[in-house]
Coordinates of N, CA and C in Angstrom, one line a residue:
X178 N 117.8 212.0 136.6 CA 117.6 211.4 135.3 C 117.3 209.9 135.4
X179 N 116.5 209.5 134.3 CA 115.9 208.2 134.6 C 116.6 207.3 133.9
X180 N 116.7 206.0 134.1 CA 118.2 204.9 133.5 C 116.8 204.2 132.6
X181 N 117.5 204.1 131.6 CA 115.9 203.6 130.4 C 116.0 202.2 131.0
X182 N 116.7 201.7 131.3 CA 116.8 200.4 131.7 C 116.3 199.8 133.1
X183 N 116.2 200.4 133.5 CA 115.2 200.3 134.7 C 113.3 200.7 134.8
X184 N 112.8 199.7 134.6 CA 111.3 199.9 134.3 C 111.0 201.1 135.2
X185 N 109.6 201.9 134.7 CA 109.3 202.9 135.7 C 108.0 202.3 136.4
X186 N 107.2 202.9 137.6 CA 107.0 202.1 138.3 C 105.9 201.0 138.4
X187 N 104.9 201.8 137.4 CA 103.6 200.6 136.9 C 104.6 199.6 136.0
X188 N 105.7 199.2 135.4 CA 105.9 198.9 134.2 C 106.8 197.3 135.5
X189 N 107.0 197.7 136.7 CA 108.2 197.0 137.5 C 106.8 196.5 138.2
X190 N 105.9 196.9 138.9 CA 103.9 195.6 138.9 C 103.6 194.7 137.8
X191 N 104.4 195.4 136.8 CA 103.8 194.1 135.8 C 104.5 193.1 135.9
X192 N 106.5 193.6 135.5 CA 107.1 192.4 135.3 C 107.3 191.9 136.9
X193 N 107.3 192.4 138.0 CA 107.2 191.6 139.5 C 106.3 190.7 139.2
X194 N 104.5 190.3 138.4 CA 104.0 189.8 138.5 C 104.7 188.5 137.5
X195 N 105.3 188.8 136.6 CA 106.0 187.8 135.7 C 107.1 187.0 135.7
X196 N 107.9 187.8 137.3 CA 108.7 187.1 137.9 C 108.1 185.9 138.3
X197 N 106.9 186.5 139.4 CA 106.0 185.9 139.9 C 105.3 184.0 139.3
X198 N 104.8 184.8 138.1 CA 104.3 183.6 137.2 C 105.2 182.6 136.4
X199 N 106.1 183.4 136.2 CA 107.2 183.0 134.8 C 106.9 182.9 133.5
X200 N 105.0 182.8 133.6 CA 104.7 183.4 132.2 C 103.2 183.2 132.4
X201 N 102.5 184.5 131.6 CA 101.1 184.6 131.6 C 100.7 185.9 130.8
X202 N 99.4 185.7 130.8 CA 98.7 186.3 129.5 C 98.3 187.8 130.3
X203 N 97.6 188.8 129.8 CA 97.5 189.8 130.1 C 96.4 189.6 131.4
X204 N 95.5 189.3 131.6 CA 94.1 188.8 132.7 C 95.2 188.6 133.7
X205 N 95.8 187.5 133.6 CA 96.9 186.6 134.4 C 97.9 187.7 135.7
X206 N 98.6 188.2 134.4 CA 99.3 189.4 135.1 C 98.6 190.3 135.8
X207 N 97.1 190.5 135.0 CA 96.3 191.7 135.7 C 95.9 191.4 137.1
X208 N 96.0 190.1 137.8 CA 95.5 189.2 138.7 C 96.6 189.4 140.0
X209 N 97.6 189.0 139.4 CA 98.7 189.0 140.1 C 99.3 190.3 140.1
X210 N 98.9 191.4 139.5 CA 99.6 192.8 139.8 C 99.9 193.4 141.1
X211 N 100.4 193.7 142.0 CA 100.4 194.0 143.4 C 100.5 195.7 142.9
X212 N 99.5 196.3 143.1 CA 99.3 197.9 143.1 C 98.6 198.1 144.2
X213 N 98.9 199.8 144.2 CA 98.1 200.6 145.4 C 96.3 200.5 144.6
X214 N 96.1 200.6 143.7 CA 95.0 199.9 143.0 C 94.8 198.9 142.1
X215 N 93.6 198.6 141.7 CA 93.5 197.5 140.7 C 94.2 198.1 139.0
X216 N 94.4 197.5 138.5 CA 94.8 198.1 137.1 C 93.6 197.3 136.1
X217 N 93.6 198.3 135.2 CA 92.5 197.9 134.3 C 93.5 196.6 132.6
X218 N 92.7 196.1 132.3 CA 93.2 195.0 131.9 C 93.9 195.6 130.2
X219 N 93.2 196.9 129.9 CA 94.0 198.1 128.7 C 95.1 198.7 129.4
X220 N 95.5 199.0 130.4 CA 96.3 199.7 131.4 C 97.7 198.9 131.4
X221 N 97.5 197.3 131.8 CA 98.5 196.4 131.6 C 98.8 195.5 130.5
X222 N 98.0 195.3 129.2 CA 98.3 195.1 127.7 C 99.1 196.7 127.8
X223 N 99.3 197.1 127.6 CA 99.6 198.9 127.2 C 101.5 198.7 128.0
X224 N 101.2 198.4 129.2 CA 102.6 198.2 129.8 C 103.4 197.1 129.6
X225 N 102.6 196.1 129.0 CA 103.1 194.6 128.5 C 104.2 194.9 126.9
X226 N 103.3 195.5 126.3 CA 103.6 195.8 125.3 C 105.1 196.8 125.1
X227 N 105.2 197.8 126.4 CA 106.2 198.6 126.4 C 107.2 198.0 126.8
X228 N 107.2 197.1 127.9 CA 108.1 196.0 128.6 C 108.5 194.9 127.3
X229 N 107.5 194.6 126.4 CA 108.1 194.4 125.4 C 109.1 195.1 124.2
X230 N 108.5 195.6 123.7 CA 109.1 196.7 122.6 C 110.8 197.0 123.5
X231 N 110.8 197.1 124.8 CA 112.3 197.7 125.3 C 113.1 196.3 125.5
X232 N 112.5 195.4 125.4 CA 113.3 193.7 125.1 C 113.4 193.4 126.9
X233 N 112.4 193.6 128.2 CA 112.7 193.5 129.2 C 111.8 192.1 129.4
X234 N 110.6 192.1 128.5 CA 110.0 190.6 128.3 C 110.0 190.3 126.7
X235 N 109.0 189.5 126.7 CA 109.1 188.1 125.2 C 107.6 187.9 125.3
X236 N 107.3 188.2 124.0 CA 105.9 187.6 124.0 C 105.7 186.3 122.7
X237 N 104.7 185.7 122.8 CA 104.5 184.5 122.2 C 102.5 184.9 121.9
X238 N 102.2 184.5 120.7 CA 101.1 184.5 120.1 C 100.6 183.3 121.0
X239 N 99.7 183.0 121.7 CA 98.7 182.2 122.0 C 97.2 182.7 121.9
X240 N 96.5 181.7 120.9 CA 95.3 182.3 120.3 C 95.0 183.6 120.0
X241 N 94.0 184.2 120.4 CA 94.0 185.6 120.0 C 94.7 186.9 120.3
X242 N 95.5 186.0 121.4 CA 96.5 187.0 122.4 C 97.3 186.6 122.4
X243 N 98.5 186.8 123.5 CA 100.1 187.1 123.7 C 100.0 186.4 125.3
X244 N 101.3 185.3 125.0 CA 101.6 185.0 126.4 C 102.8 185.6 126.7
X245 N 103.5 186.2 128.1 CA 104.4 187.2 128.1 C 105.4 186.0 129.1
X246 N 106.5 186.5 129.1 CA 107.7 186.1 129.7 C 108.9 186.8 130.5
X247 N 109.0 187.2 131.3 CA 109.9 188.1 131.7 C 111.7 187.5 131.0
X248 N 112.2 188.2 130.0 CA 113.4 188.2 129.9 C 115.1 189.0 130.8
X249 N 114.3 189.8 131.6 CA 115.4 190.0 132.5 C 115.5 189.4 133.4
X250 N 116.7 188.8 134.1 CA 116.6 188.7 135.7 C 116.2 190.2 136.6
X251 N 115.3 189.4 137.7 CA 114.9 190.3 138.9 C 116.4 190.9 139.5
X252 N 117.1 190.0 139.8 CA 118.6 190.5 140.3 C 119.2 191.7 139.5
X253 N 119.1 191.4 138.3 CA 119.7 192.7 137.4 C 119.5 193.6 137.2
X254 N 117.7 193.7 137.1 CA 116.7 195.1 137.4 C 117.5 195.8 139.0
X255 N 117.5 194.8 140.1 CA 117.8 195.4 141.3 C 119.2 195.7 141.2
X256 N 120.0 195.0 140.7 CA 121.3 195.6 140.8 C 121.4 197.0 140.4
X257 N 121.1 197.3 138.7 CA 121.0 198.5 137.9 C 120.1 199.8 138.6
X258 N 118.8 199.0 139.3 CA 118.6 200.4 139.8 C 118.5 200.8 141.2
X259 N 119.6 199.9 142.0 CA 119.8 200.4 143.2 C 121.6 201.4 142.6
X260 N 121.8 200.4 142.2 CA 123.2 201.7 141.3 C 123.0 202.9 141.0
X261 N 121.9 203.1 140.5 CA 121.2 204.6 140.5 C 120.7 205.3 141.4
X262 N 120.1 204.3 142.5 CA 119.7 205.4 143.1 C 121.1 206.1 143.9
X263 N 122.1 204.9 144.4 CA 123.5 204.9 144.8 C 123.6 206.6 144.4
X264 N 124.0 206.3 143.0 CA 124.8 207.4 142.2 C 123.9 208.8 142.3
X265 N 122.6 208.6 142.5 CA 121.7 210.0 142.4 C 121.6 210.4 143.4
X266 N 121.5 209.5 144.3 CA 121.4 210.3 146.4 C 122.7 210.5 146.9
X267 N 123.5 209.2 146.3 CA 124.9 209.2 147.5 C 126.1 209.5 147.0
X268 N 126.3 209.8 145.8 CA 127.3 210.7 145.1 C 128.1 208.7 144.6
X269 N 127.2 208.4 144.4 CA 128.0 207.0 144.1 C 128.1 206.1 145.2
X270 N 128.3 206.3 146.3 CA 128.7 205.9 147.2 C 128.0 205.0 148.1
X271 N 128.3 203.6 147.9 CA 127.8 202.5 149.0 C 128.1 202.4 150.7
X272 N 129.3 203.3 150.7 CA 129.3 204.0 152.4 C 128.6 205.0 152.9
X273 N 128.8 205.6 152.0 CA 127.4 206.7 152.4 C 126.2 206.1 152.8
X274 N 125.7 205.1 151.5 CA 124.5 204.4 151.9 C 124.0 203.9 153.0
X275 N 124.7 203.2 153.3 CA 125.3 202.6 154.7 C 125.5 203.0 155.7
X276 N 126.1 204.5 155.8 CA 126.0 205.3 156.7 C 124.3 206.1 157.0
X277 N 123.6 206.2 155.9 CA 122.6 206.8 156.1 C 121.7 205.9 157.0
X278 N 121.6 204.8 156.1 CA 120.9 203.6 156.6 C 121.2 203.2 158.1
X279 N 122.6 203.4 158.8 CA 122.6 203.4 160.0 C 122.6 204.0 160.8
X280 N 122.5 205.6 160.7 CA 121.6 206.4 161.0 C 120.2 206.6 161.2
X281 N 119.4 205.9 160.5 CA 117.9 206.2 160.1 C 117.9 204.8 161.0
X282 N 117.8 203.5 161.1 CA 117.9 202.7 162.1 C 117.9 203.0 163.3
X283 N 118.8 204.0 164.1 CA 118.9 204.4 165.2 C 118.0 205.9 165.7
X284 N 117.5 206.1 164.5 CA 116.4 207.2 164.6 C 115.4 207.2 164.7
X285 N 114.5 205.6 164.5 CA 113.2 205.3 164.5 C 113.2 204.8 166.0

């Protein structure tokens, strides 16, 4: 089950890019997007917009457009959805995790 609060994964390219900037217009972000492809510049207005509407950025009218702002901290996104994955793989559990991880270490 997906935690609404945690962006899905085109939506976490946009705001990484706004971490990135700390603020910029749709082109801007589109520039700075780190994807397995380019994204088209309707593709990321469209995810800007959702990132807004769920209050995870801030946007501000500049001329005919929107300058964006990321409103969450990066730490918080990662806290909330490494907790998830915790809770969905490891039965909650940060020993577990840790156990797997030092397993998989010694297996490569």
């Amino acid at each position: 089950m997906r935690d609404p609060e945690i962006p899905p994964p085109l939506e976490m390219v946009c705001l990484s890019a706004l971490w990135h900037l700390e603020e910029g217009n749709v082109e801007e972000v589109r520039r700075n997007a780190r994807s397995e492809r380019p994204l088209a510049y309707t593709t990321v207005l469209t995810l800007l917009e959702r990132l807004s509407r769920r209050g995870a950025v801030t946007r501000r009218k500049d001329g005919r457009g929107y300058r964006y702002r990321p409103a969450v901290e990066r730490a918080s996104v990662q806290t909330r959805a490494v907790g998830h994955f915790v809770g969905c793989y490891f039965d909650g559990s940060a020993e577990e995790l840790r156990r797997f991880l030092a397993l998989a270490a010694h297996s490569t």
